[in-house]
Amino acid sequence: MKLCPTCGNQWPDEQKFCPNDGSALKTAGTTDLVGSVIAGNYHIEKKLGEGGMGAVYLGQHVKMGRKSAIKVMTQSMANDPDAIARFNREATNAARINHPNVCAIYDFGETRDGLIYLAMEFIEGESLSDLLEREGALPPKRAASIFQQVGDALQAAHDLGIVHRDLKPDNIMLTKGRGGADVVKVVDFGIAKAVGGEEGQKVTKTGLVVGTPEYMSPEQLAGDKLDGRSDIYSLALVLYRMLTGTLPFQADSAQEVMIKRLTDEPVPLNAAGSGLTFPDQLQAVMDRALQRMPGERYGSAAEMARDVTQAVGDMADTAPAVDTEGATQIISATPSTGATVAATRVAGLGAPKPRARTPDTPAVAAAPPGPAKKKPVLAIAAAVAVLAVGGGTAAVMKISGGATRTPSVTPDTAQQRAASDPSQTQRPAAGRDLTQRRQTTDPQTTTIPPKDTTTARVEPLPERGIPVSVGDATDRLYAVLDHFSLAGNTPAPIASAAMDTALAYYNAPGIPAKARALAAYIVSQSEGALENKSEALRWARIAVDLDSSNKSYQANLSGLSRPPQ
């Protein structure tokens, strides 16, 4: 299909000019880039993967001969300022961190043809999550080596005032160095924020949070402003999983995980059933890093890495006997549909030494104290209890004052129009419809593409029923959109999970109109993938009502309104 850059409508490939306004049409997707040269520098050799926002290619610099992973936005997304801002933020955040354990950014920009691209290090390896799924718990010294490199990468980011905010095994890539040693590359700074800047101040300011709960800190669940100590909490959970093959808070639902995170003590290492005996010194490290209050944790990732190395030093380096089929209880909405860009190892890298740092120096300067509020433990526990009773389908949690309201379809003027037009209102049974659809869809019979460790991985969909931060709602929704196939064959389980998440954002109080429009657009895409055209069309209209300037939404509505050929 081709896209009109003026009106946003899509037309058949054989069409050269838009019938509406005469503009020259551009290719809507990025499937034709193989064999081309981007920005005069990168010869595209093959496609590595794709998502709703674009595709990732393997490219080679025409002069230097260096392999690179090239992210290219779809032309339709390139018309969206919010999508471009997220894309540029990933580039600028990661490019500032010059460290051997962080995936390097080489270049980014826009070509004369209007392609927005990002050239980054090509990593030939696998994610830590893939390694753990295959092998279970790791030998302690191997886990400590990986941990130290991740810690050093985070320290480099924290020294620049950048908080990753999404540290988990999926975002830790492993490649092999000399002698077969693991070399770490921390990836995906797409939702990272700079503490103290304008972006940092906008995050979670209304006290709502949504996301997968496994590796989130209590303050992130609470919707508070974050500093580097939130990453340290997540890093401790990654270490726990590497050592034991499981996580310290076990539950059958996302709501229970959150409740346990905020009310229970983590399961001690020696009680995790790994078959190993861990020293008291290592348990003390874990206890400190998993404190609920940030001020009681380690002040820096480097300090924690030093203590882990010392504690593991005298342990026998044998792998725990862990049943990988059932030991790890990860609560995810849907399988990941790809892999983070695969990377090249710089010759001669060993395990980086932690930087000397004063023990009590914060990893990143803490955000200035705001108005007094409920302690996160009490606030979230109470709200989660409400969620648990409600079933958790597309639920949203309000942390501080105010009740969850039924959302309007559009801003104030459109609310009145919606009230008189039932077709423009939120369907009250959306959650029940989704539940019924999931009950009649056998996930075992749905073909999900296998993980490809040489492709670009999209961020896993947020867990159903878990609240998110309003401040980064657009970022999170674009991450959900990454799961949609450009070819139009998005699997039903992914579409259902995406719809749950989008409805949660759409219904959340305080969500800006543009973010709500994006949520409506995702619901429309989901309904289309589930072959419910009438609902897809209705939600497409809602998206355009909320943000009439967005050409992607206009093109979607136009395509759905067109009579079948």
Coordinates of C-alpha atoms in Angstrom, one line a residue, residues 11-565:
W11 CA -3.9 3.6 -1.9
P12 CA -2.9 0.6 -3.9
D13 CA 0.7 0.2 -4.9
E14 CA 0.1 0.9 -8.6
Q15 CA -1.3 4.4 -7.7
K16 CA 1.3 7.2 -8.1
F17 CA -0.7 10.2 -7.0
C18 CA -3.5 10.8 -4.4
P19 CA -6.9 11.0 -6.1
N20 CA -8.0 13.4 -3.3
D21 CA -5.3 16.1 -3.5
G22 CA -2.8 15.0 -6.2
S23 CA 0.1 14.5 -3.8
A24 CA 2.8 12.0 -4.8
L25 CA 2.2 8.8 -2.8
K26 CA 4.9 7.2 -0.6
T27 CA 5.2 3.6 0.4
A28 CA 3.3 3.1 3.6
G29 CA 5.5 0.3 4.9
T30 CA 9.2 -0.3 5.0
T31 CA 9.2 -3.6 3.2
D32 CA 11.0 -2.3 0.1
L33 CA 14.2 -1.1 1.8
V34 CA 16.2 -4.2 1.3
G35 CA 18.9 -3.4 -1.2
S36 CA 18.5 0.3 -0.8
V37 CA 20.9 2.8 0.8
I38 CA 19.6 4.9 3.7
A39 CA 20.9 8.4 4.4
G40 CA 23.7 7.7 1.8
N41 CA 25.5 5.6 4.4
Y42 CA 23.7 2.3 5.2
H43 CA 23.2 -0.4 2.7
I44 CA 20.2 -2.5 3.8
E45 CA 20.9 -6.2 3.6
K46 CA 17.9 -7.9 5.2
K47 CA 14.9 -7.3 7.5
L48 CA 15.4 -8.5 11.1
G49 CA 11.9 -7.8 12.4
E50 CA 9.0 -5.4 12.5
G51 CA 6.3 -4.0 14.7
G52 CA 3.5 -1.6 14.6
M53 CA 5.8 1.4 14.6
G54 CA 8.3 0.2 12.0
A55 CA 10.9 -2.3 11.2
V56 CA 14.5 -3.2 12.0
Y57 CA 17.0 -4.1 9.3
L58 CA 20.6 -5.3 9.1
G59 CA 22.6 -2.7 7.4
Q60 CA 26.3 -2.2 6.5
H61 CA 28.0 1.2 6.4
V62 CA 29.0 1.7 2.8
K63 CA 32.4 3.3 3.7
M64 CA 33.4 1.7 7.0
G65 CA 31.9 -1.8 6.4
R66 CA 30.5 -1.9 9.9
K67 CA 27.3 -3.9 10.5
S68 CA 24.5 -2.0 12.1
A69 CA 20.9 -2.6 13.2
I70 CA 18.8 0.1 11.5
K71 CA 15.4 1.0 13.0
V72 CA 13.1 2.7 10.5
M73 CA 9.7 4.1 11.4
T74 CA 6.7 3.4 9.2
Q75 CA 5.7 6.4 7.1
S76 CA 2.4 6.6 8.8
M77 CA 4.0 6.8 12.3
A78 CA 6.5 9.4 10.9
N79 CA 3.6 11.8 10.7
D80 CA 2.9 11.5 14.4
P81 CA 4.9 14.0 16.6
D82 CA 4.6 11.9 19.7
A83 CA 5.9 8.8 18.0
I84 CA 8.9 10.8 16.6
A85 CA 9.5 12.2 20.1
R86 CA 9.7 8.7 21.6
F87 CA 11.9 7.6 18.8
N88 CA 14.3 10.5 19.3
R89 CA 14.3 10.1 23.0
E90 CA 15.5 6.5 22.7
A91 CA 18.3 7.7 20.5
T92 CA 19.4 10.7 22.6
N93 CA 19.2 8.8 25.9
A94 CA 21.3 5.8 24.7
A95 CA 23.7 8.0 22.7
R96 CA 24.7 9.9 25.8
I97 CA 25.8 6.7 27.5
N98 CA 29.2 5.9 26.2
H99 CA 29.8 2.5 27.8
P100 CA 30.9 -0.9 26.5
N101 CA 27.9 -2.6 28.3
V102 CA 25.3 -0.3 26.7
C103 CA 24.1 -0.9 23.1
A104 CA 25.8 1.9 21.1
I105 CA 23.9 4.4 19.0
Y106 CA 25.8 5.4 15.8
D107 CA 23.4 7.7 14.1
F108 CA 19.8 8.9 13.8
G109 CA 17.9 11.3 11.7
E110 CA 15.6 11.8 8.7
T111 CA 16.4 11.1 5.1
R112 CA 15.4 13.4 2.2
D113 CA 12.6 10.9 1.4
G114 CA 11.1 11.4 4.9
L115 CA 12.4 8.1 6.5
I116 CA 13.1 8.4 10.2
Y117 CA 15.9 6.0 11.1
L118 CA 18.2 5.0 14.0
A119 CA 21.5 3.2 13.4
M120 CA 22.7 1.2 16.4
E121 CA 25.1 -1.5 17.4
F122 CA 24.3 -4.9 15.9
I123 CA 24.4 -7.6 18.6
E124 CA 24.8 -11.2 17.7
G125 CA 23.6 -13.0 20.8
E126 CA 20.5 -13.7 22.9
S127 CA 18.6 -12.1 25.7
L128 CA 19.1 -13.0 29.4
S129 CA 15.5 -14.1 29.5
D130 CA 16.1 -16.6 26.7
L131 CA 19.2 -18.0 28.5
L132 CA 17.2 -18.3 31.8
E133 CA 14.3 -20.0 30.0
R134 CA 16.7 -22.5 28.4
E135 CA 19.0 -23.2 31.3
G136 CA 17.2 -22.1 34.5
A137 CA 19.3 -20.7 37.3
L138 CA 22.9 -19.9 36.5
P139 CA 26.1 -20.8 38.4
P140 CA 26.6 -18.1 41.0
K141 CA 29.9 -16.8 39.6
R142 CA 28.4 -16.5 36.1
A143 CA 25.4 -14.7 37.5
A144 CA 27.7 -12.3 39.4
S145 CA 29.7 -11.6 36.3
I146 CA 26.6 -10.7 34.3
F147 CA 25.2 -8.7 37.2
Q148 CA 28.4 -6.7 37.6
Q149 CA 28.4 -5.7 33.9
V150 CA 24.7 -4.7 34.1
G151 CA 25.4 -2.7 37.3
D152 CA 28.3 -0.9 35.6
A153 CA 26.1 0.0 32.6
L154 CA 23.4 1.3 34.9
Q155 CA 25.9 3.3 36.9
A156 CA 27.1 5.0 33.7
A157 CA 23.5 5.9 32.9
H158 CA 22.8 7.1 36.5
D159 CA 25.9 9.2 36.4
L160 CA 24.3 11.1 33.5
G161 CA 21.0 11.4 35.3
I162 CA 19.3 8.7 33.2
V163 CA 17.0 6.1 34.8
H164 CA 16.3 3.1 32.6
R165 CA 12.9 2.3 34.2
D166 CA 12.4 -1.0 32.4
L167 CA 15.3 -3.2 33.5
K168 CA 14.5 -6.8 33.1
P169 CA 16.1 -9.9 31.5
D170 CA 14.5 -9.1 28.1
N171 CA 16.5 -5.9 28.0
I172 CA 19.8 -7.5 28.8
M173 CA 21.5 -9.0 25.8
L174 CA 24.4 -11.4 26.0
T175 CA 27.1 -12.1 23.5
K176 CA 30.4 -14.0 23.8
G177 CA 33.8 -12.5 24.3
R178 CA 37.2 -14.0 24.3
G179 CA 37.3 -17.4 25.9
G180 CA 33.5 -17.7 25.8
A181 CA 32.9 -15.2 28.6
D182 CA 29.5 -13.5 28.7
V183 CA 29.5 -9.9 27.5
V184 CA 26.5 -7.8 28.5
K185 CA 24.7 -5.1 26.4
V186 CA 21.9 -3.3 28.1
V187 CA 19.3 -2.2 25.5
D188 CA 16.0 -0.4 25.1
F189 CA 16.2 3.1 26.5
G190 CA 12.9 3.9 24.7
I191 CA 11.1 4.7 27.9
A192 CA 14.1 5.9 29.9
K193 CA 13.8 9.4 31.5
A194 CA 16.3 12.0 32.5
V195 CA 15.9 12.8 36.1
G196 CA 15.3 16.5 36.9
G197 CA 14.5 17.6 33.3
E198 CA 11.1 18.4 31.9
E199 CA 10.5 14.8 30.8
G200 CA 11.3 13.6 34.3
Q201 CA 8.9 16.0 35.9
K202 CA 6.0 14.9 33.7
V203 CA 6.4 11.2 34.6
T204 CA 3.7 9.8 36.9
K205 CA 2.6 13.2 38.1
T206 CA -1.0 12.1 38.6
G207 CA -0.3 9.0 40.5
L208 CA -1.3 6.3 38.1
V209 CA 0.8 3.3 37.1
V210 CA 0.5 0.5 34.5
G211 CA 2.9 -2.1 33.4
T212 CA 4.1 -5.7 33.9
P213 CA 4.8 -6.1 37.6
E214 CA 7.7 -8.6 37.7
Y215 CA 10.6 -6.2 37.9
M216 CA 9.0 -2.9 38.9
S217 CA 10.0 -1.1 42.1
P218 CA 7.3 -0.2 44.7
E219 CA 7.7 3.5 43.9
Q220 CA 7.2 2.8 40.2
L221 CA 4.0 0.9 41.1
A222 CA 3.0 3.8 43.2
G223 CA 3.4 6.3 40.4
D224 CA 6.1 8.3 42.3
K225 CA 9.0 10.1 40.7
L226 CA 11.9 7.8 40.2
D227 CA 15.6 8.0 40.6
G228 CA 18.4 5.4 40.1
R229 CA 17.4 3.4 43.2
S230 CA 14.3 2.2 41.3
D231 CA 16.7 0.6 38.8
I232 CA 18.6 -0.9 41.7
Y233 CA 15.5 -2.6 43.0
S234 CA 14.8 -4.1 39.5
L235 CA 18.5 -5.1 39.2
A236 CA 18.1 -7.0 42.5
L237 CA 15.1 -8.9 41.1
V238 CA 17.2 -9.8 38.0
L239 CA 20.0 -11.1 40.2
Y240 CA 17.5 -13.2 42.3
R241 CA 16.2 -14.8 39.2
M242 CA 19.6 -15.6 37.8
L243 CA 20.6 -17.2 41.1
T244 CA 17.4 -19.2 41.8
G245 CA 15.6 -19.4 38.5
T246 CA 12.5 -17.8 40.1
L247 CA 11.4 -14.5 41.7
P248 CA 11.0 -13.7 45.4
F249 CA 7.3 -12.9 45.1
Q250 CA 5.3 -15.9 43.9
A251 CA 1.6 -15.5 42.9
D252 CA -0.9 -16.6 40.3
S253 CA -2.0 -13.2 39.2
A254 CA -0.6 -9.7 38.7
Q255 CA -2.7 -8.3 41.5
E256 CA -1.3 -10.8 44.0
V257 CA 2.2 -10.1 42.9
M258 CA 1.7 -6.4 43.6
I259 CA 0.1 -7.1 47.0
K260 CA 3.0 -9.4 48.0
R261 CA 5.5 -6.9 46.7
L262 CA 4.1 -4.3 49.0
T263 CA 3.0 -6.3 52.1
D264 CA 5.2 -9.4 52.3
E265 CA 8.9 -10.0 52.7
P266 CA 10.7 -11.5 49.7
V267 CA 11.4 -15.3 49.9
P268 CA 15.0 -15.7 51.2
L269 CA 17.4 -17.1 48.6
N270 CA 17.9 -20.3 50.6
A271 CA 14.1 -20.9 50.7
A272 CA 13.7 -20.5 46.9
G273 CA 14.3 -24.2 46.2
S274 CA 17.3 -23.8 44.1
G275 CA 19.3 -26.6 45.8
L276 CA 22.2 -24.3 46.7
T277 CA 23.1 -22.8 50.0
F278 CA 23.8 -19.0 49.7
P279 CA 26.0 -17.2 52.2
D280 CA 24.4 -14.8 54.7
Q281 CA 26.5 -12.0 53.1
L282 CA 24.7 -12.4 49.8
Q283 CA 21.3 -12.5 51.5
A284 CA 22.2 -9.3 53.3
V285 CA 22.9 -7.7 49.9
M286 CA 19.5 -8.9 48.6
D287 CA 17.7 -7.7 51.7
R288 CA 19.1 -4.2 51.3
A289 CA 18.5 -3.9 47.6
L290 CA 14.8 -5.0 47.9
Q291 CA 13.9 -2.6 50.6
R292 CA 10.5 -1.0 49.9
M293 CA 11.7 2.5 50.7
P294 CA 14.3 3.9 48.2
G295 CA 16.3 5.6 51.0
E296 CA 17.0 2.2 52.6
R297 CA 18.5 0.6 49.5
Y298 CA 22.0 0.8 48.0
G299 CA 22.9 4.3 46.9
S300 CA 24.6 3.2 43.7
A301 CA 24.6 0.2 41.4
A302 CA 28.5 0.1 41.6
E303 CA 28.3 -0.3 45.4
M304 CA 25.9 -3.2 45.1
A305 CA 27.9 -4.9 42.4
R306 CA 31.0 -4.7 44.6
D307 CA 29.2 -6.4 47.5
V308 CA 27.7 -9.1 45.2
T309 CA 31.1 -9.9 43.8
Q310 CA 32.6 -10.3 47.4
A311 CA 29.6 -12.4 48.6
V312 CA 29.8 -14.8 45.7
G313 CA 33.6 -15.1 45.6
D314 CA 33.8 -18.1 48.0
M315 CA 30.8 -20.0 46.6
A316 CA 31.2 -23.2 44.6
D317 CA 30.5 -22.4 40.9
T318 CA 27.8 -25.0 40.3
A319 CA 24.5 -24.5 38.7
P320 CA 21.4 -25.0 41.0
A321 CA 19.1 -27.8 40.1
V322 CA 16.0 -25.9 39.1
D323 CA 12.9 -27.2 37.2
T324 CA 12.7 -24.6 34.4
E325 CA 9.2 -25.9 33.5
G326 CA 7.6 -24.5 36.6
A327 CA 9.9 -22.8 38.9
T328 CA 9.7 -19.3 37.4
Q329 CA 6.2 -17.8 37.6
I330 CA 6.3 -14.8 35.3
I331 CA 3.0 -13.1 34.8
S332 CA 2.9 -11.8 31.2
A333 CA 0.0 -10.8 29.0
T334 CA 1.4 -12.3 25.9
P335 CA 4.6 -13.8 24.6
S336 CA 7.2 -11.5 23.2
T337 CA 7.1 -11.4 19.4
G338 CA 10.7 -10.7 18.7
A339 CA 14.1 -10.0 20.2
T340 CA 16.2 -6.9 21.0
V341 CA 18.6 -6.0 18.3
A342 CA 21.4 -8.5 18.3
A343 CA 25.0 -7.1 18.9
T344 CA 28.6 -7.2 18.1
R345 CA 31.2 -7.6 20.8
V346 CA 34.1 -5.2 21.0
A347 CA 37.3 -7.3 21.2
G348 CA 39.1 -7.4 24.5
L349 CA 36.3 -6.4 26.8
G350 CA 36.5 -8.0 30.2
A351 CA 34.1 -7.7 33.1
P352 CA 34.2 -3.9 33.9
K353 CA 35.4 -2.9 37.3
P354 CA 32.8 -1.0 39.4
R355 CA 33.6 2.6 39.9
A356 CA 34.6 3.8 43.3
R357 CA 31.7 5.6 44.9
T358 CA 30.7 6.9 48.3
P359 CA 28.3 4.3 49.7
D360 CA 25.6 6.7 50.6
T361 CA 25.7 8.7 47.4
P362 CA 22.5 8.2 45.5
A363 CA 22.8 6.5 42.1
V364 CA 20.9 9.5 40.6
A365 CA 20.0 12.6 42.6
A366 CA 16.6 12.0 44.2
A367 CA 13.7 14.0 42.9
P368 CA 12.7 17.0 45.1
P369 CA 10.2 16.0 47.8
G370 CA 6.6 16.7 46.7
P371 CA 3.5 17.2 48.8
A372 CA 2.9 14.7 51.6
K373 CA 1.1 11.6 50.4
K374 CA 0.1 8.2 51.6
K375 CA 2.9 5.7 52.0
P376 CA 3.1 3.6 48.8
V377 CA 2.6 0.3 50.7
L378 CA -0.8 1.4 52.2
A379 CA -2.0 3.3 49.1
I380 CA -1.2 0.6 46.6
A381 CA -2.3 -2.3 48.8
A382 CA -5.7 -0.8 49.3
A383 CA -6.1 -0.1 45.6
V384 CA -4.9 -3.5 44.6
A385 CA -7.4 -5.1 46.9
V386 CA -10.2 -3.3 45.0
L387 CA -8.6 -4.6 41.7
A388 CA -8.6 -8.1 43.0
V389 CA -12.3 -8.0 43.8
G390 CA -13.0 -6.5 40.4
G391 CA -11.4 -9.3 38.5
G392 CA -8.6 -7.2 37.1
T393 CA -9.8 -7.1 33.5
A394 CA -8.5 -3.9 31.9
A395 CA -8.5 -2.4 35.3
V396 CA -6.9 1.0 36.3
M397 CA -5.7 1.9 39.8
K398 CA -5.8 5.3 41.3
I399 CA -3.1 5.8 43.9
S400 CA -4.1 9.0 45.5
G401 CA -7.3 10.9 46.0
G402 CA -10.2 10.6 43.6
A403 CA -12.2 7.8 42.1
T404 CA -12.0 6.1 38.8
R405 CA -14.5 7.7 36.5
T406 CA -16.2 6.5 33.4
P407 CA -14.2 8.2 30.6
S408 CA -15.5 10.6 28.1
V409 CA -15.0 9.8 24.5
T410 CA -13.6 13.2 23.6
P411 CA -12.7 16.5 25.3
D412 CA -15.4 18.6 26.8
T413 CA -17.2 19.8 23.7
A414 CA -17.2 16.3 22.3
Q415 CA -18.6 14.9 25.5
Q416 CA -21.9 16.6 24.8
R417 CA -22.0 15.2 21.3
A418 CA -21.2 11.7 22.6
A419 CA -24.0 11.9 25.1
S420 CA -26.6 12.4 22.3
D421 CA -24.9 9.8 20.1
P422 CA -24.8 6.3 21.7
S423 CA -22.5 5.1 18.9
Q424 CA -19.8 7.4 20.3
T425 CA -19.8 6.2 23.9
Q426 CA -17.6 3.7 25.7
R427 CA -19.2 0.2 25.5
P428 CA -19.7 -0.9 29.1
A429 CA -19.3 -4.6 28.4
A430 CA -15.9 -4.3 26.7
G431 CA -14.2 -6.2 29.5
R432 CA -16.8 -9.0 29.4
D433 CA -16.6 -9.3 25.6
L434 CA -12.9 -9.7 25.8
T435 CA -13.2 -12.4 28.5
Q436 CA -15.6 -14.3 26.4
R437 CA -13.4 -14.0 23.3
R438 CA -10.4 -15.3 25.3
Q439 CA -12.4 -18.2 26.5
T440 CA -13.3 -19.3 23.0
T441 CA -9.7 -18.8 21.7
D442 CA -7.3 -21.6 22.3
P443 CA -3.9 -20.0 22.7
Q444 CA -2.2 -23.3 22.0
T445 CA -3.6 -23.3 18.5
T446 CA -2.5 -19.8 17.7
T447 CA 0.7 -19.6 15.8
I448 CA 3.1 -17.2 17.6
P449 CA 6.3 -16.4 15.7
P450 CA 9.3 -18.0 17.5
K451 CA 11.8 -15.7 19.2
D452 CA 14.6 -14.7 16.8
T453 CA 17.7 -13.6 18.7
T454 CA 19.0 -11.7 15.8
T455 CA 16.0 -9.4 15.5
A456 CA 14.6 -6.3 17.2
R457 CA 12.4 -7.1 20.1
V458 CA 9.3 -5.1 20.9
E459 CA 8.6 -4.4 24.5
P460 CA 6.3 -7.0 26.2
L461 CA 2.7 -5.8 26.5
P462 CA 1.8 -4.5 30.0
E463 CA -0.1 -7.0 32.2
R464 CA -3.8 -6.8 32.2
G465 CA -5.2 -5.1 35.2
I466 CA -2.0 -3.4 36.2
P467 CA -2.2 0.4 36.5
V468 CA 0.3 2.7 34.7
S469 CA 1.7 6.2 34.9
V470 CA -0.3 8.9 33.1
G471 CA 2.9 10.8 32.4
D472 CA 4.3 8.2 30.0
A473 CA 1.0 6.8 28.7
T474 CA 1.9 7.7 25.1
D475 CA 5.2 5.8 25.4
R476 CA 3.6 2.7 26.8
L477 CA 0.9 2.7 24.2
Y478 CA 3.4 3.0 21.4
A479 CA 5.2 0.0 23.0
V480 CA 1.9 -1.9 22.8
L481 CA 1.5 -0.8 19.1
D482 CA 4.9 -2.4 18.4
H483 CA 3.2 -5.8 18.7
F484 CA 1.0 -5.4 15.7
S485 CA 2.0 -6.9 12.4
L486 CA 2.4 -4.6 9.5
A487 CA 1.2 -7.4 7.3
G488 CA -2.2 -7.4 9.1
N489 CA -1.9 -10.9 10.6
T490 CA -1.6 -10.0 14.3
P491 CA -2.4 -13.1 16.4
A492 CA -5.7 -13.0 18.3
P493 CA -4.1 -13.4 21.8
I494 CA -1.9 -10.4 21.1
A495 CA -4.8 -8.3 19.8
S496 CA -6.9 -9.2 22.9
A497 CA -4.1 -8.3 25.3
A498 CA -3.4 -5.1 23.5
M499 CA -7.1 -4.2 23.6
D500 CA -7.2 -4.8 27.4
T501 CA -4.2 -2.5 27.9
A502 CA -5.5 0.2 25.6
L503 CA -8.9 0.2 27.3
A504 CA -7.2 0.6 30.6
Y505 CA -5.4 3.7 29.4
Y506 CA -8.5 5.0 27.7
N507 CA -10.5 4.7 30.8
A508 CA -7.9 6.1 33.2
P509 CA -8.6 9.5 34.8
G510 CA -6.2 12.3 33.7
I511 CA -5.2 10.7 30.4
P512 CA -4.5 13.5 27.9
A513 CA -6.7 13.6 24.8
K514 CA -3.9 12.6 22.4
A515 CA -3.0 9.6 24.5
R516 CA -6.6 8.6 24.7
A517 CA -6.8 8.9 20.9
L518 CA -3.9 6.6 20.6
A519 CA -5.6 4.1 22.9
A520 CA -8.7 4.3 20.8
Y521 CA -6.6 3.7 17.7
I522 CA -5.1 0.6 19.2
V523 CA -8.6 -0.7 20.2
S524 CA -9.6 -0.2 16.6
Q525 CA -6.6 -2.1 15.3
S526 CA -7.3 -4.9 17.8
E527 CA -10.9 -5.1 16.8
G528 CA -9.9 -5.3 13.2
A529 CA -7.4 -8.1 14.0
L530 CA -10.2 -9.9 15.7
E531 CA -12.4 -9.4 12.6
N532 CA -14.9 -7.2 14.4
K533 CA -15.2 -4.5 11.7
S534 CA -18.1 -2.5 13.2
E535 CA -16.3 -2.0 16.5
A536 CA -13.0 -1.3 14.6
L537 CA -14.8 1.4 12.7
R538 CA -16.4 2.9 15.8
W539 CA -13.1 3.1 17.6
A540 CA -11.5 4.6 14.6
R541 CA -14.0 7.4 14.6
I542 CA -13.4 8.0 18.3
A543 CA -9.6 8.2 17.7
V544 CA -10.2 10.8 14.9
D545 CA -12.7 12.8 17.1
L546 CA -10.0 13.0 19.9
D547 CA -7.1 13.9 17.5
S548 CA -8.4 15.0 14.1
S549 CA -4.9 16.2 13.0
N550 CA -3.3 12.7 13.2
K551 CA -3.0 11.3 9.7
S552 CA -2.6 7.7 10.8
Y553 CA -6.0 7.8 12.5
Q554 CA -7.5 9.4 9.5
A555 CA -6.0 6.8 7.2
N556 CA -7.3 4.0 9.5
L557 CA -10.8 5.5 9.5
S558 CA -10.7 6.0 5.7
G559 CA -9.6 2.4 5.1
L560 CA -12.4 1.0 7.4
S561 CA -15.0 3.3 5.9
R562 CA -14.2 2.2 2.3
P563 CA -16.8 -0.3 1.0
P564 CA -15.4 -3.8 0.3
Q565 CA -14.0 -4.3 -3.2

